[in-house]
Each structure stands twice: as structure tokens, then as C-alpha cells.
Short mmCIF file of C-alpha atoms in Angstrom, two decimals:
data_model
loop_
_atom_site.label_atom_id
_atom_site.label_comp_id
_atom_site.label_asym_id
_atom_site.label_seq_id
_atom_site.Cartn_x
_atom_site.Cartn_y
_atom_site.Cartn_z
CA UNK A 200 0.00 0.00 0.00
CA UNK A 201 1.03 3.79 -0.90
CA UNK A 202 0.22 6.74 1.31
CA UNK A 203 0.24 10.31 0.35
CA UNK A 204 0.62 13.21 3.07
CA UNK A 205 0.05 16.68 2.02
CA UNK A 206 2.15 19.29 3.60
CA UNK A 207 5.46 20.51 4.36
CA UNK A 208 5.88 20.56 8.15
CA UNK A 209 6.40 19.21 11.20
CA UNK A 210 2.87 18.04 11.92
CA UNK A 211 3.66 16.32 8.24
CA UNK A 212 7.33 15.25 9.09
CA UNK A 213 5.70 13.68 12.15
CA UNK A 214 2.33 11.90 10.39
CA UNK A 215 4.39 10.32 7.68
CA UNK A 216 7.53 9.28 10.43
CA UNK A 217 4.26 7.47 12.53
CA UNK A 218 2.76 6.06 9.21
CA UNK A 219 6.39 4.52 7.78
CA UNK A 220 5.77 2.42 11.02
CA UNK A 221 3.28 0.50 9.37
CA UNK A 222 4.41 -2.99 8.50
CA UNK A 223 1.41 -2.51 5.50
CA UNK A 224 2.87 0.29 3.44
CA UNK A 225 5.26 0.17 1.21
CA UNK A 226 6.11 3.96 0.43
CA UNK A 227 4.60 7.08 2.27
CA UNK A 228 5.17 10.29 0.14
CA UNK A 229 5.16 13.40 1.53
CA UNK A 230 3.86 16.33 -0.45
CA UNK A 231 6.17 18.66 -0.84
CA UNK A 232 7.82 17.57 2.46
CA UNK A 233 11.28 19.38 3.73
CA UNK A 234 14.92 18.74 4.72
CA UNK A 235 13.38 16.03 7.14
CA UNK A 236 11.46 13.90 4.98
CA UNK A 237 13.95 14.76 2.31
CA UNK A 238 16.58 13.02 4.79
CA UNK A 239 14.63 10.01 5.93
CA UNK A 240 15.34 7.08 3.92
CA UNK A 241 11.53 5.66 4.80
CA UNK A 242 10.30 8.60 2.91
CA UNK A 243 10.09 10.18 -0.58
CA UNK A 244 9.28 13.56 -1.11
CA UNK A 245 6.96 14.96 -4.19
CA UNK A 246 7.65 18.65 -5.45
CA UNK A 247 3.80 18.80 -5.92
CA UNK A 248 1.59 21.14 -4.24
CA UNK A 249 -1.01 22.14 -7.16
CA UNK A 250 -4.00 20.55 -6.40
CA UNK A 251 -5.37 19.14 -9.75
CA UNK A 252 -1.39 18.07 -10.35
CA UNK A 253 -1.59 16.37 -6.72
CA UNK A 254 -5.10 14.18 -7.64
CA UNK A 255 -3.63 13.11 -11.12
CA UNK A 256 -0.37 12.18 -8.99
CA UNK A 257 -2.10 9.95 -6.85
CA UNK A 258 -4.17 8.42 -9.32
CA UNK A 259 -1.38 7.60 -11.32
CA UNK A 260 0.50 6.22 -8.59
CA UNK A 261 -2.67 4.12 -6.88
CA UNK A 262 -2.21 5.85 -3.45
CA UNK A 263 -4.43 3.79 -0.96
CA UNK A 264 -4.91 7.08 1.89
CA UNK A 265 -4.25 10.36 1.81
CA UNK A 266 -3.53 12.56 4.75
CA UNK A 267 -3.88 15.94 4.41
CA UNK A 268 -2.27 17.82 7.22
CA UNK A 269 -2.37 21.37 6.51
CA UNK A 270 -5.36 23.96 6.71
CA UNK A 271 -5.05 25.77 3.10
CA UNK A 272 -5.40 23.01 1.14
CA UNK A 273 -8.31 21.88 3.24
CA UNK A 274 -9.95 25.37 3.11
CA UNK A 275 -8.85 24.92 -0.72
CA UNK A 276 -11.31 22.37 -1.28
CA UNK A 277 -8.62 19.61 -1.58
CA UNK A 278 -10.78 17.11 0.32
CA UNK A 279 -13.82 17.53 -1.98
CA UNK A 280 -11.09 17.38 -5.58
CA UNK A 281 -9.85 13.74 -4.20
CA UNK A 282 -12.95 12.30 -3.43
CA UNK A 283 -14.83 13.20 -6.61
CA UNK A 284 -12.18 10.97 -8.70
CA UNK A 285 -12.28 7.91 -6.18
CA UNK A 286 -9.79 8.91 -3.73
CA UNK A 287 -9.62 8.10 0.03
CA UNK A 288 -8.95 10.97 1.67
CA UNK A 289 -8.68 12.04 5.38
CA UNK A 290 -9.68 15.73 6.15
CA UNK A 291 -13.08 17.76 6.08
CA UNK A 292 -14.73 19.38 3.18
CA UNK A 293 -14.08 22.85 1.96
CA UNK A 294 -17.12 23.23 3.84
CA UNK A 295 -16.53 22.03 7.17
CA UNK A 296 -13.08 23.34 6.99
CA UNK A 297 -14.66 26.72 7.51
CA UNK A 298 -14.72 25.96 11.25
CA UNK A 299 -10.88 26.71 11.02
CA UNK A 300 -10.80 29.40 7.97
CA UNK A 301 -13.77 31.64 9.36
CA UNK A 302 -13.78 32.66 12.43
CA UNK A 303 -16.66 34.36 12.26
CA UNK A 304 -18.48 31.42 10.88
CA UNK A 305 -17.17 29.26 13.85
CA UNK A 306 -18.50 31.71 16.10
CA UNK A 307 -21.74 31.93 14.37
CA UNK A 308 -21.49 27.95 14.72
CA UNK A 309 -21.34 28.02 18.06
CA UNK A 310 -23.72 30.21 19.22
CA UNK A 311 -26.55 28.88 17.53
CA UNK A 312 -25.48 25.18 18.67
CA UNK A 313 -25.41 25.84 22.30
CA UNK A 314 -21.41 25.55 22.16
CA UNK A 315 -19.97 27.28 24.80
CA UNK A 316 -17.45 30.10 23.79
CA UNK A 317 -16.80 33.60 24.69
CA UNK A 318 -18.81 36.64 24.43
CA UNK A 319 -18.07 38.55 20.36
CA UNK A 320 -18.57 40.59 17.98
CA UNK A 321 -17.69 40.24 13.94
CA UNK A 322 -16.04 43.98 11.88
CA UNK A 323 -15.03 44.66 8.57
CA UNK A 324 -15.34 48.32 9.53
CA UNK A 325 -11.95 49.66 11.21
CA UNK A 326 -13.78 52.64 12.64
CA UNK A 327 -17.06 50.39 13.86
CA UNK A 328 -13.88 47.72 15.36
CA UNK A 329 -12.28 51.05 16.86
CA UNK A 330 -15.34 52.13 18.57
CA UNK A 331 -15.95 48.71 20.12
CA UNK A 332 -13.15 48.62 21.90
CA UNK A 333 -13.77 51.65 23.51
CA UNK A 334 -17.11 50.96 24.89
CA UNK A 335 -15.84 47.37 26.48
CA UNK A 336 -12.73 48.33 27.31
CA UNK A 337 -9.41 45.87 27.68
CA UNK A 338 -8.26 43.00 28.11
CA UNK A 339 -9.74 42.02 25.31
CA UNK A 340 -9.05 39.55 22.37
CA UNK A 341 -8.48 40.48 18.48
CA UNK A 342 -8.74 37.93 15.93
CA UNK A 343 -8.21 37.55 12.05
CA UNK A 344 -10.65 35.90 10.52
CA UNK A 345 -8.91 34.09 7.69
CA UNK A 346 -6.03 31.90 7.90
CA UNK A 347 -3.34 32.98 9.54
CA UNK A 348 -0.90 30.19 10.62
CA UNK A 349 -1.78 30.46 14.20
CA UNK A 350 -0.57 33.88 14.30
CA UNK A 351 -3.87 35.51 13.75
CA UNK A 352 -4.88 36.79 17.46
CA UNK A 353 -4.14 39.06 19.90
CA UNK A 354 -4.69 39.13 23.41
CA UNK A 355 -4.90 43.22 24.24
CA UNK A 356 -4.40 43.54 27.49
CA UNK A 357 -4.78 47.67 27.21
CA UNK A 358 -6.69 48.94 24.46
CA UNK A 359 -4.20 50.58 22.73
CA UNK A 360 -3.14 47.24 21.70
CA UNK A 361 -6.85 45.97 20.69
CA UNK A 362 -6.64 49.38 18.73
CA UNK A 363 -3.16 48.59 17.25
CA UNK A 364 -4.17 44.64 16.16
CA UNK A 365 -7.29 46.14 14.65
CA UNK A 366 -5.27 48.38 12.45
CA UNK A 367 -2.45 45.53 11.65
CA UNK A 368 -5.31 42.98 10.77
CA UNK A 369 -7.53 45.28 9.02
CA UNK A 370 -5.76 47.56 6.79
CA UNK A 371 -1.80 46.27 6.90
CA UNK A 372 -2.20 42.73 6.73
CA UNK A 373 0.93 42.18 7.52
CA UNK A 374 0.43 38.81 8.24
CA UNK A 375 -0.30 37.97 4.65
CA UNK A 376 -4.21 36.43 6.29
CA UNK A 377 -5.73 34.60 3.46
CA UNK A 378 -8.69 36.41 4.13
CA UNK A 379 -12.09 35.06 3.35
CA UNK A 380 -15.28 36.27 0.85
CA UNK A 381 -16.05 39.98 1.30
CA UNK A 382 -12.46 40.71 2.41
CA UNK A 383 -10.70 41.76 5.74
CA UNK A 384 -12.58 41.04 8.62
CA UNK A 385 -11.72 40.69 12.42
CA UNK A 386 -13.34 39.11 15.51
CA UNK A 387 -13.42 40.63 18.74
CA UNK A 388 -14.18 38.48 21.90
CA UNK A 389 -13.72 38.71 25.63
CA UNK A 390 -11.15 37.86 27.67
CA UNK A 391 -11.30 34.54 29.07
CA UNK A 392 -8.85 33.00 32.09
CA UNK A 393 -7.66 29.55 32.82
CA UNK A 394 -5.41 27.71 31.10
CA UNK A 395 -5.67 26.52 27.43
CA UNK A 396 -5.33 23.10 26.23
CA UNK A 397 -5.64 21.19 23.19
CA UNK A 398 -8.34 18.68 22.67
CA UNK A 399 -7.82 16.76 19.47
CA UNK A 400 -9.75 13.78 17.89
CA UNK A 401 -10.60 11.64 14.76
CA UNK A 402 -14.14 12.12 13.21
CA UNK A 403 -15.54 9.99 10.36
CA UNK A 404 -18.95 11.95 10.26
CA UNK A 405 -20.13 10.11 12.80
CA UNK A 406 -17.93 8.39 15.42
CA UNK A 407 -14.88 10.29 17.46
CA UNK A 408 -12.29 8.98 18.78
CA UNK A 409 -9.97 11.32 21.21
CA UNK A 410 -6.45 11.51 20.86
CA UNK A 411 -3.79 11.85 24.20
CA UNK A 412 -4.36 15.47 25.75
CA UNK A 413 -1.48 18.14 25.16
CA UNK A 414 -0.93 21.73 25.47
CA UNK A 415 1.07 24.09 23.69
CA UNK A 416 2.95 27.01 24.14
CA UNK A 417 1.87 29.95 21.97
CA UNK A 418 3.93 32.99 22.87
CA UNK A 419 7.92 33.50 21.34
CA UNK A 420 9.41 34.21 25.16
CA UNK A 421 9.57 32.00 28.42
CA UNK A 422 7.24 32.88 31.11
CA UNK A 423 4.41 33.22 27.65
CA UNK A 424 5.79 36.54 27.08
CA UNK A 425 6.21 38.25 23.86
CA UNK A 426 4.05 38.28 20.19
CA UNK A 427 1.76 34.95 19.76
CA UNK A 428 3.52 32.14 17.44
CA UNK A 429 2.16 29.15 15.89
CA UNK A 430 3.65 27.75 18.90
CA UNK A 431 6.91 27.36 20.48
CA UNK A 432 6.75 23.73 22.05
CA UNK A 433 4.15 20.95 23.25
CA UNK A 434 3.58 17.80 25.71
CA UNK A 435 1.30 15.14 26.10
CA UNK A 436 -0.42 14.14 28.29
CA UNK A 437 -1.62 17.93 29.46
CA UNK A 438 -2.61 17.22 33.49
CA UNK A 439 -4.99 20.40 33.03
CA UNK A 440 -7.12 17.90 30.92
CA UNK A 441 -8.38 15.71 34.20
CA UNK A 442 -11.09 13.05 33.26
CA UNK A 443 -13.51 15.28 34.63
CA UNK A 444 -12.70 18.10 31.86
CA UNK A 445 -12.24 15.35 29.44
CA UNK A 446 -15.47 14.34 29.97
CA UNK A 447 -16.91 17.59 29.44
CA UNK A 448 -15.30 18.36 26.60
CA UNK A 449 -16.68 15.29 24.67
CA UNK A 450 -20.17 16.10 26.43
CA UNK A 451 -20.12 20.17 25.54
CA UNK A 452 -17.86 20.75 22.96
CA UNK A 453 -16.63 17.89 20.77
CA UNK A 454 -20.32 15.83 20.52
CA UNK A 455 -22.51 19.08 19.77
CA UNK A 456 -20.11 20.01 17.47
CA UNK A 457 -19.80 16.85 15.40
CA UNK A 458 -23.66 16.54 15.77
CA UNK A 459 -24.24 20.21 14.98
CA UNK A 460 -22.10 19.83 11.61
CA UNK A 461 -24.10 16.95 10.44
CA UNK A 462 -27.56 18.42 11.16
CA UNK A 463 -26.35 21.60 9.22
CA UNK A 464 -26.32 19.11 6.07
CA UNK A 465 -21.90 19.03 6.83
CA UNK A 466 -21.19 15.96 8.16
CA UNK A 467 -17.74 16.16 9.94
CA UNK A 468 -14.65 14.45 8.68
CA UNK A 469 -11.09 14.55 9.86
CA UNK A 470 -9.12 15.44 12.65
CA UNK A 471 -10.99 17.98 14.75
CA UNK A 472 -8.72 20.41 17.53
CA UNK A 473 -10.44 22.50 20.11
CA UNK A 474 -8.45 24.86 21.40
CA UNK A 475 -10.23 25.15 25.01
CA UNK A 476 -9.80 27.38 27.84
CA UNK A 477 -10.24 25.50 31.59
CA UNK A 478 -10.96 27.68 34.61
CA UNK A 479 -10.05 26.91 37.92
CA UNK A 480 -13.53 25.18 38.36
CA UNK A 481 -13.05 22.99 35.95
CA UNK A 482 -15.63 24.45 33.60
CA UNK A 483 -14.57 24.77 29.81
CA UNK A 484 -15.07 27.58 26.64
CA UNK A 485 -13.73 26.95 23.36
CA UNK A 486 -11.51 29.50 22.28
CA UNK A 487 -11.23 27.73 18.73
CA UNK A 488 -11.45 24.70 16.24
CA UNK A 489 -8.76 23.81 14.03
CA UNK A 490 -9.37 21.14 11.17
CA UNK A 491 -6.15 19.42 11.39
CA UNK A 492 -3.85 18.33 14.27
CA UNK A 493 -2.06 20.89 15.92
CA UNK A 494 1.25 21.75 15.09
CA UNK A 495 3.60 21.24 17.48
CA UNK A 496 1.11 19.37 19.78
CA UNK A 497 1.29 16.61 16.57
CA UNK A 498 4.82 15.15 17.50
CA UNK A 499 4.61 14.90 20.71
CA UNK A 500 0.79 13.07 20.33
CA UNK A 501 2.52 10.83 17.85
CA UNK A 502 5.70 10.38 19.89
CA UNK A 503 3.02 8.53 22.65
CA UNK A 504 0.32 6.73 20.19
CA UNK A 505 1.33 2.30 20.17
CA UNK A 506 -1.61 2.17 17.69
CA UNK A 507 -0.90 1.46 13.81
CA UNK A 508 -1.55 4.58 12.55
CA UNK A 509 -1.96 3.61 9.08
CA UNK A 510 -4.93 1.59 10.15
CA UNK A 511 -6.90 4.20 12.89
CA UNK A 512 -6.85 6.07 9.16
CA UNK A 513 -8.40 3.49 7.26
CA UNK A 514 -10.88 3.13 9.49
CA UNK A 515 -11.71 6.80 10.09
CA UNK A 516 -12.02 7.06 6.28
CA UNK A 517 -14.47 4.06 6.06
CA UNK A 518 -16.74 5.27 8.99
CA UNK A 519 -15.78 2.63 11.85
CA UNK A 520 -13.76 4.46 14.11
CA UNK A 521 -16.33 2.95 16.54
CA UNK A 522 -14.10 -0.02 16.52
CA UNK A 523 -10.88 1.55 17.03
CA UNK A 524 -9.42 1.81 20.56
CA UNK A 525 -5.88 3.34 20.58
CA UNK A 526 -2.81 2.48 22.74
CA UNK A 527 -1.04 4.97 24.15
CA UNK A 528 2.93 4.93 25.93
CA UNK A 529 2.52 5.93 29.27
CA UNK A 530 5.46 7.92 29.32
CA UNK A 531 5.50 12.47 28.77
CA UNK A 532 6.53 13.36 25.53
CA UNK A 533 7.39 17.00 25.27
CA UNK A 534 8.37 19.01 22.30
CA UNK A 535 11.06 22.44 22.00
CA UNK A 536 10.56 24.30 18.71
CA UNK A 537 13.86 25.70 17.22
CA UNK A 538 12.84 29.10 15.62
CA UNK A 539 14.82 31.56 13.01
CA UNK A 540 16.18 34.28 14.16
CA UNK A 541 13.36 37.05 13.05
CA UNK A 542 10.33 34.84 13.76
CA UNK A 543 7.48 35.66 14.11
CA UNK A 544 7.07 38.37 11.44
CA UNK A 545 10.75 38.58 9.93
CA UNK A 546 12.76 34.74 9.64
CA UNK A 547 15.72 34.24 8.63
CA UNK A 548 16.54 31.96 5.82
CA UNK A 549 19.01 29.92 3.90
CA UNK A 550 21.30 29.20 7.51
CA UNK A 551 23.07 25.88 7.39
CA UNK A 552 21.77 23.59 10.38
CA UNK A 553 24.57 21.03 11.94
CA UNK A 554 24.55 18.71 14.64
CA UNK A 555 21.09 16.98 14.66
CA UNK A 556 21.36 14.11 17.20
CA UNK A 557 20.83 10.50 15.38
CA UNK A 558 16.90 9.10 16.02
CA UNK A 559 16.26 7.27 19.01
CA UNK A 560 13.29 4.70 20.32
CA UNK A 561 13.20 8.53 22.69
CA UNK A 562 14.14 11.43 21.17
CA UNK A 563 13.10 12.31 17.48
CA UNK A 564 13.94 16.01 15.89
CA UNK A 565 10.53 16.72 13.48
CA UNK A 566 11.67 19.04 10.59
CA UNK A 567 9.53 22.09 9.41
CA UNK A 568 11.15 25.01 8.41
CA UNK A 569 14.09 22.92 6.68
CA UNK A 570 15.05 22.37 3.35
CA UNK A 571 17.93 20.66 0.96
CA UNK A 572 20.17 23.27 -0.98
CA UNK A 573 23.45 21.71 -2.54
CA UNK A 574 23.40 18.76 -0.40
CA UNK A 575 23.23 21.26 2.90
CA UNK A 576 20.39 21.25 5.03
CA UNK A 577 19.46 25.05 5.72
CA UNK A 578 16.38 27.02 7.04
CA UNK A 579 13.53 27.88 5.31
CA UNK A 580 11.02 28.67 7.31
CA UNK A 581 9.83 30.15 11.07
CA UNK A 582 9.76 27.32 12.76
CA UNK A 583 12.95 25.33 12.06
CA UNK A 584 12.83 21.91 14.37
CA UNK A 585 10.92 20.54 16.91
CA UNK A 586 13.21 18.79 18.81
CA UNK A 587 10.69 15.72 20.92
CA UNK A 588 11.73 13.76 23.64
CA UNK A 589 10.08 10.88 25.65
CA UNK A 590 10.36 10.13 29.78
CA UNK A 591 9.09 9.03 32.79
CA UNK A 592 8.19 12.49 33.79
CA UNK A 593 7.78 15.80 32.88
CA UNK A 594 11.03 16.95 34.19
CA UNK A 595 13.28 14.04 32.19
CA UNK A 596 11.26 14.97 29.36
CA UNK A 597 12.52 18.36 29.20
CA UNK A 598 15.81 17.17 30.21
CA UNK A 599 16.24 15.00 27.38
CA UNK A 600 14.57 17.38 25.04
CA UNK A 601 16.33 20.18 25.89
CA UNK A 602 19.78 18.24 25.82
CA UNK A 603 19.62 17.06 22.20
CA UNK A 604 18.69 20.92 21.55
CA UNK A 605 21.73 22.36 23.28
CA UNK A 606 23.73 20.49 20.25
CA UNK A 607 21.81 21.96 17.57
CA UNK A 608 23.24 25.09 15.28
CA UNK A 609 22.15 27.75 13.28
CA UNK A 610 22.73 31.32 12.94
CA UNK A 611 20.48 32.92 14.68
CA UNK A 612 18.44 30.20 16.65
CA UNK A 613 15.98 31.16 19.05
CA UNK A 614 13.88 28.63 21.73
CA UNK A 615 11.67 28.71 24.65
CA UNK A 616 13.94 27.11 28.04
CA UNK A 617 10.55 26.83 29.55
CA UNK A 618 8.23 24.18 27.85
CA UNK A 619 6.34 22.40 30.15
CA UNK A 620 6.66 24.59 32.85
CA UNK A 621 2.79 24.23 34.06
CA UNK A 622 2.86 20.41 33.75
CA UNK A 623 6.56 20.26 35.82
CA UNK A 624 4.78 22.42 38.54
CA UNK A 625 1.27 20.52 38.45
#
């Protein structure tokens, strides 16, 4: 059998490394992969990332699955292409997908499913935005609606900031947001408190199966200081994420929303992420969905899951993941993302990258921002590694993590020396 993942990153690098495991496949191709996948003799990479060119690809070469892993080709419509010429495919529908790419439709979704969430308010209008902030007042919470690699909000904590994101989302757009129909628009909710955490599972329109909990770490500085990221470094398990907030996740969040999508005539397909908020109570609010896995909180996941993963995706994509019941490793796996110098809004590129430890049965460096020039591995993106590491604990987690990252080079290189910090102290 032949598998196909779409993508270039380290949630990518990671899904194909789990899938090679697979004593059924013969050859996972990664789509247009990086330096990782370029380097890992269990993997071929395809310099494809045109979607009609990708379909006839697969076609041609018979691939049994196909794991898409990123959100723009899933907002792209990739999902619906594949399937309409006979292809098993893994993701949502352009359609569903706009729980991730809108959200102001996500919102919308929410609301009128009973989902809980916090407090908002949608703008296209700078001045009407402007004026909203100023009656509520600050902290408050500024969001992009479009995609925007996870580096689409801001939490204001004084309104000159709300103010400032308002202007940056709505008329600079620096962040290059893909935004959606009827152009820039932004997304202005309260201020919640807790802690967040990331609750990921497989849908197959009906059935969901949960995934290990993990949390990530969204801002660029230790003690979550400094600009939001796509995230600096993950672990799994996430002890915020006790049985009784798993539980009510599935019961308030996950299960009305799967439910909510089908009974809106788009049944749910995919890997679904909430990005939740837990209060000191206990008592959840989603903050968002994403619909793919979560990248970093992918490789560490992955780093934990026994199961084959080849066949939990077979099964999703022929509606039985009633069946499935995954194994998980015991063990803390906890990732450290390697950033360029520059990141988030200005990376460096092109910087040769030396002393990668060798794989381990514990410690496994996921590629993302990484590619092959001249037969040198170099930077080419924001987020460089993610160097992931498995232990007893918490604490040997980061120690081993954190160890194979202290012999890692490039100009440049910037990393959080705090991941994990909440789950060492819990």
C-alpha cells in the first residue's frame, strides 16, 4: 500500500515518520515535504503542491490514503477534488473546513449550537472595530478571521493594543491572512482566564475517537511573554485535561459540534482540535477549532500513540472508528521548537543547520522550516525543528529534550527554556 501526506511541516514530518511504522505500506510520500522527509530514507518527497497536479499524482500512482495535514489546502477544497475521482482521503470538506478558515463562521457555529465560547462581535469596519473597543474596554481579544498560521490573534491587554491589532489585521495585513469572501474582517471576543489546552480527535462523520491530551505554548518568550507564534513547544499528556474536563469536553464541545455539523447538512470528517480554555472550576469555553492536528502538539501526540496509525486512518475514512481503541505509551513526551532568528514576522533563511542528534526509540527532531540546498540542510522557514523527547516524567522529558537541543546550530536560533513549565509544577 502507498500513502500520500500533504504538507510541508512538522505536523507532516511527524504523520508520515508514525505512518512509515506500518508494516502494510510500502512507500509514504510526503507532499512537498522538507529537509526532514527529504533526509529520511523511509520517505520520498513529491515537489507537488497544485491541487489538480496532486489528484492526477495519486491516481497515477494508486495511493491507498491520503492525509492531508495542513489547513489551506483543506480550506482549498482539496478534500472535496480527491474524493470526486475515487480517492480516500482524510480531512473535512471545503465546507466544514470553515470551522478553522472563518472565524466568524465558527462563532456563528457556536452560538446557535449551544457551544460554549466567549462573548463577540464580527467587523469589517476599522472605525465600527475602533469604537468597540472603547465601549468594552481591555483586556480584550483580536482575531483575524482568515487563515493565519496560528498567528492571527491578539490578546490586548490595554486597548491601545486591541486598537493597534485592529489596524495591523484590518488595513496592513501584515500577516499575509488569506482572508475570506467579502475581504478583511476581524473578531473581537472577551477575555477569558484559565489555562488553554488542546483537545484533538478523529471524526468519520459520525464516530470520534480522542487523541492523548497536550498543550502548547503559543507565545515567542519564556514565562508566555512576547508576540503569539504558531507555537513554540508541546507535551502530552496535558494534566490540566483531568477526566472530569475530558469528559466535558466530549459532552459540551466535541459531541454538539460533530452533531451540529451533520444536522447543518456538513457531516464532519477529519481530525478535529479545540483549542479550550479550563478555569479553575473545571468548567470549559472553546476559544477555537482547528481542522487538522495541531502543530507542534502533533509530535509529541505521535511520539506517545502504540496504535498502527496507518490503520486508525483506514478506518476513520471508512466510517468505523467505533471499533478503534488506541494504545497509548505511558510515558510524557514534550516538544522544544527551534525558531529563526526574526520569527514571528521577519525569519531568517538559507542558515546551514549542523549537529542533529541520530533518532532514538526517545528522542526524534521533526523538521519544518528545513530544506535541501546543494546537499546542505538550511532554514527555510519560522519554525525550524521541533526537537521531541520521551520520559518518565515531565522533568526528564525536558531534560532530554532540551539536551539534544543544546547540540543543535544555526545562525540565529531562538527557543523557549521553559516548555512544560505548568505540567513540571502541576
Amino acid at each position: 500500500m502507498k500513502v500520500l501526506v500533504i504538507g510541508g511541516g512538522g505536523r507532516e514530518h511527524a504523520l508520515a515518520w508514525k505512518l512509515a511504522q506500518s508494516p502494510r505500506l510500502q512507500a509514504v510520500y510526503v507532499a512537498p515535504g522538507n529537509g526532514g522527509t527529504a533526509l529520511d530514507p523511509r520517505l520520498e518527497n513529491v515537489p507537488v503542491t497544485d491541487i489538480a497536479a496532486l489528484r492526477d499524482w495519486a491516481l497515477a500512482q494508486k495511493i491507498a490514503l491520503t492525509v492531508v495535514g495542513p489547513e489551506a489546502p483543506l480550506a482549498a477544497g482539496v478534500v472535496d477534488e480527491f474524493r470526486a475521482h475515487g480517492l480516500r482521503v482524510f480531512g473535512p470538506t471545503k465546507a466544514a473546513a470553515q470551522l478553522e478558515s472563518s472565524k466568524a463562521f465558527s462563532k456563528a457555529f457556536m452560538q446557535r449550537h449551544g457551544i460554549p465560547t466567549a462573548a463577540y462581535q464580527a467587523f469589517s469596519d476599522a472605525a465600527a472595530a475602533h469604537a468597540y473597543v472603547d465601549r468594552t474596554g481591555a483586556p480584550i481579544v483580536v482575531k483575524a478571521d482568515g487563515l493565519a498560521a496560528g498567528k492571527g490573534v491578539v490578546v490586548a491587554m490595554t486597548a491601545a493594543e486591541a486598537h493597534e491589532a485592529i489596524d495591523f489585521m484590518l488595513l496592513d495585513n501584515r500577516l499575509g491572512v488569506s482572508h475570506n469572501e467579502g475581504g478583511a474582517r476581524v473578531v473581537i471576543e472577551e477575555f477569558l482566564t484559565g489555562e488553554e489546552a488542546s483537545f484533538i480527535v478523529l471524526c468519520d462523520g459520525r464516530n470520534v475517537t480522542p487523541l492523548a491530551s497536550s498543550q502548547d505554548h503559543k507565545r515567542l518568550l519564556d514565562g508566555d511573554a512576547g508576540p503569539n507564534t504558531g507555537g513554540m513547544g508541546a507535551y502530552s499528556p496535558a494534566p490540566v485535561v483531568t477526566p472530569a474536563v475530558h469528559a466535558r469536553a466530549m459532552r459540551e464541545v466535541i459531541l454538539p459540534t460533530v452533531r451540529g455539523m451533520a444536522a447543518d447538512g456538513v457531516p464532519y470528517t477529519g481530525f478535529l482540535y479545540a483549542g479550550l480554555m479550563v478555569d479553575r472550576e473545571g468548567r470549559i469555553r472553546t476559544l477555537e477549532f482547528n481542522c487538522r492536528m495541531g502543530d507542534p502538539e502533533t509530535q509529541p501526540i505521535l511520539m506517545r500513540l502504540k496504535s498502527d496509525l496507518y490503520e486508525v486512518l483506514m478506518a476513520a475514512t471508512g466510517g468505523t472508528l467505533d471499533q478503534v481503541d488506541l494504545q497509548w505509551d505511558r510515558r510524557t513526551a514534550l516538544g522544544v521548537v527551534m525558531a529563526a532568528g526574526g520569527y514571528p514576522l521577519d525569519p531568517r533563511k538559507g542558515d546551514a543547520i549542523s549537529g542533529l542528534p541520530r533518532e532514538t526509540a526517545d528522542t526524534m527532531v521533526f523538521h519544518a522550516g528545513t530544506a535541501m540546498k546543494d546537499g546542505r540542510l538550511v532554514t527555510s522557514g519560522g519554525r525550524v525543528l521541533c526537537v521531541t523527547a520521551l520520559a518518565d516524567s515531565v522533568r526528564a522529558a525536558q531534560q532530554r529534550a532540551y539536551q539534544a537541543v543544546q547540540g543543535i546550530r544555526f545562525e540565529g536560533a531562538q527557543y523557549r527554556r521553559d516548555i512544560g513549565h505548568r505540567a513540571a509544577h502541576a
